[in-house]
Coordinates of C-alpha atoms in Angstrom, one line a residue:
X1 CA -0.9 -26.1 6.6
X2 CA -1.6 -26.1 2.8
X3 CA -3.9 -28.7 3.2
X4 CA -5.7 -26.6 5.8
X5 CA -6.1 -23.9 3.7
X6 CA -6.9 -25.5 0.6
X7 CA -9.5 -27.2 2.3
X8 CA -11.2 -23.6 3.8
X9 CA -10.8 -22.4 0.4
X10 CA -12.8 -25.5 -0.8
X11 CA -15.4 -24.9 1.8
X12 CA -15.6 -21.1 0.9
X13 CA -15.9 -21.6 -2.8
X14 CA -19.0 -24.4 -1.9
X15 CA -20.9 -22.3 0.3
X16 CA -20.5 -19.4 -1.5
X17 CA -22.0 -21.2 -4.8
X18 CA -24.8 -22.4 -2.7
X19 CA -25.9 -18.6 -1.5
X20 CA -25.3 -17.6 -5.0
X21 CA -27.3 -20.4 -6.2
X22 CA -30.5 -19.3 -3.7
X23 CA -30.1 -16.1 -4.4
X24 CA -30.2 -15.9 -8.1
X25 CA -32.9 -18.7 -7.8
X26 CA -35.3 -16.3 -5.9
X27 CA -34.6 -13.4 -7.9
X28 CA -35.1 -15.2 -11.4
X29 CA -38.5 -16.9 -9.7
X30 CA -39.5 -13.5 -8.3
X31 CA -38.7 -11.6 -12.0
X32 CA -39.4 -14.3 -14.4
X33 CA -42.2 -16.2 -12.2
X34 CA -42.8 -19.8 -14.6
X35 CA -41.0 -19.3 -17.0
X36 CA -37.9 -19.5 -14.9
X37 CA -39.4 -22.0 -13.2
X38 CA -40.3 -24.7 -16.0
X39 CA -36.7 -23.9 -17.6
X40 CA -34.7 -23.4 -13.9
X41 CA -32.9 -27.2 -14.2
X42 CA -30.6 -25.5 -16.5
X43 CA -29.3 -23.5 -13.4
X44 CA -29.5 -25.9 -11.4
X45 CA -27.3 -28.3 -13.8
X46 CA -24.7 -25.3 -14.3
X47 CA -24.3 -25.1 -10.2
X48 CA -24.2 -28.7 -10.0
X49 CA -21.0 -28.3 -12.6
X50 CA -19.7 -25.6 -10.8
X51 CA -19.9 -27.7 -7.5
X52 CA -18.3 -31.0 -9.4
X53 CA -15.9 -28.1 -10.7
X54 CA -14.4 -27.7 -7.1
X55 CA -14.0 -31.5 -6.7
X56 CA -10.0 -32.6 -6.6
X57 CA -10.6 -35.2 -9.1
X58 CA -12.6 -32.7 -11.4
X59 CA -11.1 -32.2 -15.3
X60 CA -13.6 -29.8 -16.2
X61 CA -12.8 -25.6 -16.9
X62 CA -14.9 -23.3 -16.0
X63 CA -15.2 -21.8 -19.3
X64 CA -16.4 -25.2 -20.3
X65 CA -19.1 -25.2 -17.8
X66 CA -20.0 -21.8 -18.2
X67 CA -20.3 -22.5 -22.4
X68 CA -22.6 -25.0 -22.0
X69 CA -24.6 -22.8 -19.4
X70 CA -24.9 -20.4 -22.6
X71 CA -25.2 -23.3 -24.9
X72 CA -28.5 -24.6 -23.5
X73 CA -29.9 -21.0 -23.0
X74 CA -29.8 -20.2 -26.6
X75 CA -31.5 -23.1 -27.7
X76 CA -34.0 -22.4 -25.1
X77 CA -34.9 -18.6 -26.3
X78 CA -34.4 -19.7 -30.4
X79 CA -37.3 -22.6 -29.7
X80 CA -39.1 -19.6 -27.8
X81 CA -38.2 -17.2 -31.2
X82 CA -38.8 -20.0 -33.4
X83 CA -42.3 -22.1 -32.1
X84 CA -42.5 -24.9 -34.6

């Protein structure tokens, strides 16, 4: 029974960061237009975290995952501050 549920829960938590992933994908394209879409790997490595996140065998915290997120960002908009 635990093992059942766990395993819905898993399924929830992956499908749920897939919509999420789509959504915030089409409304970053449709808001940022290329911009977003020449810098848009970095979401799509945070989601690809966040999916290894849910993984049994995963070590990684979610703070972790969303730091880097944040990380990679801000050296993103100071290059864009900063043009050399």
């Amino acid at each position: 029974m635990i093992n059942s549920n766990l395993n819905s829960f898993r399924t929830f938590f992956y499908n749920s960061l897939n919509a999420c992933h789509e959504h915030l994908d089409t409304l970053f394209d449709r808001t940022y237009g290329a911009f977003y879409q020449s810098n848009s790997q970095i979401f799509d490595t945070f989601f690809n975290r966040l999916r290894a996140f849910s993984s049994p065998f995963s070590d990684a915290k979610v703070s972790q995952i969303t730091g880097r997120l944040f990380e990679e960002m801000f050296v993103i908009m100071f290059q864009l501050m900063n043009p050399m």
